[in-house]
Amino acid sequence: QVTLVESGGGLVQPGGSLRLSCAASGSFFGINAMAWYRQPPGKQRELVAGFTAGGRANYADSVKGRFTISGDNAKTTLYLEMHSLESEDTAVYYCNTRVFSKNYWGQGTQVTVSS
């Protein structure tokens, strides 16, 4: 069993920054097996950032150059640094990891970008 708990969301003005955290516990394959997704209002959940099999970060085109994914294996915590936020980034952000055939999700943290 894996438990994921996101934090760090909130209301921010356009152009602002936030850092999301995801604390993981249980048996899973480490930070490189984790990813961030988001679900904008009325839309489907989409991948925001994750890692390739080789451990390199990869990003959705819409966030490249603005978001950075990182992690601390000792603390089993995943981060998402978000800069130059836009109204289109408004969404519930979810942490994800996959163990064999099972996906685990956190409860999500709301990010609202608005003036």
PDB file of C-alpha atoms in Angstrom:
ATOM      1  CA  GLN A   1       0.000   0.000   0.000  1.00  0.00           C
ATOM      2  CA  VAL A   2       1.204   3.495  -0.870  1.00  0.00           C
ATOM      3  CA  THR A   3      -0.049   6.773   0.579  1.00  0.00           C
ATOM      4  CA  LEU A   4       0.551  10.079  -1.187  1.00  0.00           C
ATOM      5  CA  VAL A   5      -0.217  13.432   0.426  1.00  0.00           C
ATOM      6  CA  GLU A   6       0.049  16.641  -1.592  1.00  0.00           C
ATOM      7  CA  SER A   7       0.428  20.127  -0.150  1.00  0.00           C
ATOM      8  CA  GLY A   8       1.399  23.617  -1.211  1.00  0.00           C
ATOM      9  CA  GLY A   9      -1.489  24.647  -3.426  1.00  0.00           C
ATOM     10  CA  GLY A  10      -3.301  27.932  -3.123  1.00  0.00           C
ATOM     11  CA  LEU A  11      -4.355  31.126  -4.816  1.00  0.00           C
ATOM     12  CA  VAL A  12      -1.654  32.996  -6.720  1.00  0.00           C
ATOM     13  CA  GLN A  13      -1.651  35.910  -9.128  1.00  0.00           C
ATOM     14  CA  PRO A  14      -0.620  35.452 -12.766  1.00  0.00           C
ATOM     15  CA  GLY A  15       3.162  35.463 -12.999  1.00  0.00           C
ATOM     16  CA  GLY A  16       3.520  34.140  -9.479  1.00  0.00           C
ATOM     17  CA  SER A  17       5.136  31.000  -8.137  1.00  0.00           C
ATOM     18  CA  LEU A  18       4.236  28.034  -5.967  1.00  0.00           C
ATOM     19  CA  ARG A  19       5.973  24.895  -4.802  1.00  0.00           C
ATOM     20  CA  LEU A  20       3.955  21.740  -4.416  1.00  0.00           C
ATOM     21  CA  SER A  21       5.082  18.825  -2.257  1.00  0.00           C
ATOM     22  CA  CYS A  22       4.027  15.204  -2.212  1.00  0.00           C
ATOM     23  CA  ALA A  23       4.951  13.095   0.785  1.00  0.00           C
ATOM     24  CA  ALA A  24       4.978   9.404   0.005  1.00  0.00           C
ATOM     25  CA  SER A  25       4.894   6.438   2.353  1.00  0.00           C
ATOM     26  CA  GLY A  26       4.706   2.710   1.822  1.00  0.00           C
ATOM     27  CA  SER A  27       6.387   0.402  -0.660  1.00  0.00           C
ATOM     28  CA  PHE A  28       7.046   1.938  -4.054  1.00  0.00           C
ATOM     29  CA  PHE A  29       9.853   2.307  -6.541  1.00  0.00           C
ATOM     30  CA  GLY A  30      11.229   5.661  -5.460  1.00  0.00           C
ATOM     31  CA  ILE A  31      11.067   9.242  -6.622  1.00  0.00           C
ATOM     32  CA  ASN A  32      11.834   8.409 -10.258  1.00  0.00           C
ATOM     33  CA  ALA A  33       8.652   6.355 -10.378  1.00  0.00           C
ATOM     34  CA  MET A  34       6.513   9.314  -9.341  1.00  0.00           C
ATOM     35  CA  ALA A  35       4.843  12.009 -11.389  1.00  0.00           C
ATOM     36  CA  TRP A  36       2.626  15.072 -11.194  1.00  0.00           C
ATOM     37  CA  TYR A  37      -0.723  15.269 -12.954  1.00  0.00           C
ATOM     38  CA  ARG A  38      -3.359  17.979 -12.991  1.00  0.00           C
ATOM     39  CA  GLN A  39      -7.038  18.213 -13.756  1.00  0.00           C
ATOM     40  CA  PRO A  40      -8.285  21.626 -14.908  1.00  0.00           C
ATOM     41  CA  PRO A  41     -11.964  22.460 -14.312  1.00  0.00           C
ATOM     42  CA  GLY A  42     -14.172  20.516 -16.726  1.00  0.00           C
ATOM     43  CA  LYS A  43     -11.225  18.737 -18.339  1.00  0.00           C
ATOM     44  CA  GLN A  44      -9.512  15.386 -18.094  1.00  0.00           C
ATOM     45  CA  ARG A  45      -6.525  14.686 -15.913  1.00  0.00           C
ATOM     46  CA  GLU A  46      -3.230  15.239 -17.725  1.00  0.00           C
ATOM     47  CA  LEU A  47       0.418  14.508 -17.099  1.00  0.00           C
ATOM     48  CA  VAL A  48       2.399  17.573 -16.054  1.00  0.00           C
ATOM     49  CA  ALA A  49       5.844  16.205 -15.220  1.00  0.00           C
ATOM     50  CA  GLY A  50       7.551  12.921 -14.541  1.00  0.00           C
ATOM     51  CA  PHE A  51      10.736  11.004 -15.167  1.00  0.00           C
ATOM     52  CA  THR A  52      11.921   8.876 -18.031  1.00  0.00           C
ATOM     53  CA  ALA A  53      13.205   5.340 -17.481  1.00  0.00           C
ATOM     54  CA  GLY A  54      16.695   6.847 -17.450  1.00  0.00           C
ATOM     55  CA  GLY A  55      15.773   9.251 -14.674  1.00  0.00           C
ATOM     56  CA  ARG A  56      15.545  12.433 -16.740  1.00  0.00           C
ATOM     57  CA  ALA A  57      12.723  14.816 -16.044  1.00  0.00           C
ATOM     58  CA  ASN A  58      10.143  15.289 -18.753  1.00  0.00           C
ATOM     59  CA  TYR A  59       7.374  17.836 -18.991  1.00  0.00           C
ATOM     60  CA  ALA A  60       4.167  18.624 -20.796  1.00  0.00           C
ATOM     61  CA  ASP A  61       4.835  21.172 -23.524  1.00  0.00           C
ATOM     62  CA  SER A  62       2.583  23.691 -21.791  1.00  0.00           C
ATOM     63  CA  VAL A  63       4.818  23.850 -18.691  1.00  0.00           C
ATOM     64  CA  LYS A  64       8.311  23.426 -20.139  1.00  0.00           C
ATOM     65  CA  GLY A  65      10.648  26.132 -18.928  1.00  0.00           C
ATOM     66  CA  ARG A  66       8.283  27.141 -16.124  1.00  0.00           C
ATOM     67  CA  PHE A  67       7.906  24.022 -13.958  1.00  0.00           C
ATOM     68  CA  THR A  68      10.604  21.856 -12.385  1.00  0.00           C
ATOM     69  CA  ILE A  69      10.076  18.410 -10.897  1.00  0.00           C
ATOM     70  CA  SER A  70      12.470  17.149  -8.271  1.00  0.00           C
ATOM     71  CA  GLY A  71      12.543  14.802  -5.347  1.00  0.00           C
ATOM     72  CA  ASP A  72      14.248  13.815  -2.154  1.00  0.00           C
ATOM     73  CA  ASN A  73      14.598  10.060  -1.867  1.00  0.00           C
ATOM     74  CA  ALA A  74      15.688  10.297   1.765  1.00  0.00           C
ATOM     75  CA  LYS A  75      12.482  12.135   2.641  1.00  0.00           C
ATOM     76  CA  THR A  76      10.452  10.266  -0.022  1.00  0.00           C
ATOM     77  CA  THR A  77       9.046  13.623  -1.054  1.00  0.00           C
ATOM     78  CA  LEU A  78       8.339  14.808  -4.586  1.00  0.00           C
ATOM     79  CA  TYR A  79       8.268  18.495  -5.465  1.00  0.00           C
ATOM     80  CA  LEU A  80       6.940  20.635  -8.270  1.00  0.00           C
ATOM     81  CA  GLU A  81       8.319  24.161  -8.561  1.00  0.00           C
ATOM     82  CA  MET A  82       5.984  26.304 -10.618  1.00  0.00           C
ATOM     83  CA  HIS A  83       6.927  29.735 -11.927  1.00  0.00           C
ATOM     84  CA  SER A  84       5.347  32.267 -14.294  1.00  0.00           C
ATOM     85  CA  LEU A  85       1.969  30.794 -13.494  1.00  0.00           C
ATOM     86  CA  GLU A  86      -0.861  31.414 -15.921  1.00  0.00           C
ATOM     87  CA  SER A  87      -4.615  31.183 -15.561  1.00  0.00           C
ATOM     88  CA  GLU A  88      -4.456  28.003 -17.676  1.00  0.00           C
ATOM     89  CA  ASP A  89      -2.464  26.368 -14.890  1.00  0.00           C
ATOM     90  CA  THR A  90      -5.516  26.478 -12.620  1.00  0.00           C
ATOM     91  CA  ALA A  91      -6.267  22.886 -11.702  1.00  0.00           C
ATOM     92  CA  VAL A  92      -6.222  20.277  -8.992  1.00  0.00           C
ATOM     93  CA  TYR A  93      -2.707  18.877  -8.919  1.00  0.00           C
ATOM     94  CA  TYR A  94      -2.196  15.203  -8.101  1.00  0.00           C
ATOM     95  CA  CYS A  95       0.821  13.150  -7.198  1.00  0.00           C
ATOM     96  CA  ASN A  96       1.022   9.692  -8.750  1.00  0.00           C
ATOM     97  CA  THR A  97       3.056   6.551  -8.544  1.00  0.00           C
ATOM     98  CA  ARG A  98       2.606   3.155 -10.099  1.00  0.00           C
ATOM     99  CA  VAL A  99       3.504  -0.135  -8.436  1.00  0.00           C
ATOM    100  CA  PHE A 100       3.290  -3.019 -10.893  1.00  0.00           C
ATOM    101  CA  SER A 101      -0.194  -2.655 -12.373  1.00  0.00           C
ATOM    102  CA  LYS A 102      -1.689  -0.408  -9.704  1.00  0.00           C
ATOM    103  CA  ASN A 103      -1.827   3.394  -9.804  1.00  0.00           C
ATOM    104  CA  TYR A 104      -1.803   5.343  -6.566  1.00  0.00           C
ATOM    105  CA  TRP A 105      -3.047   8.919  -6.270  1.00  0.00           C
ATOM    106  CA  GLY A 106      -3.031  11.560  -3.600  1.00  0.00           C
ATOM    107  CA  GLN A 107      -6.087  13.578  -2.665  1.00  0.00           C
ATOM    108  CA  GLY A 108      -4.940  16.510  -4.778  1.00  0.00           C
ATOM    109  CA  THR A 109      -4.125  20.123  -4.016  1.00  0.00           C
ATOM    110  CA  GLN A 110      -5.933  23.035  -5.644  1.00  0.00           C
ATOM    111  CA  VAL A 111      -3.920  25.631  -7.537  1.00  0.00           C
ATOM    112  CA  THR A 112      -5.838  28.719  -8.619  1.00  0.00           C
ATOM    113  CA  VAL A 113      -4.151  31.387 -10.725  1.00  0.00           C
ATOM    114  CA  SER A 114      -6.203  34.545 -10.748  1.00  0.00           C
ATOM    115  CA  SER A 115      -5.898  38.255 -10.226  1.00  0.00           C
TER     116      SER A 115
END
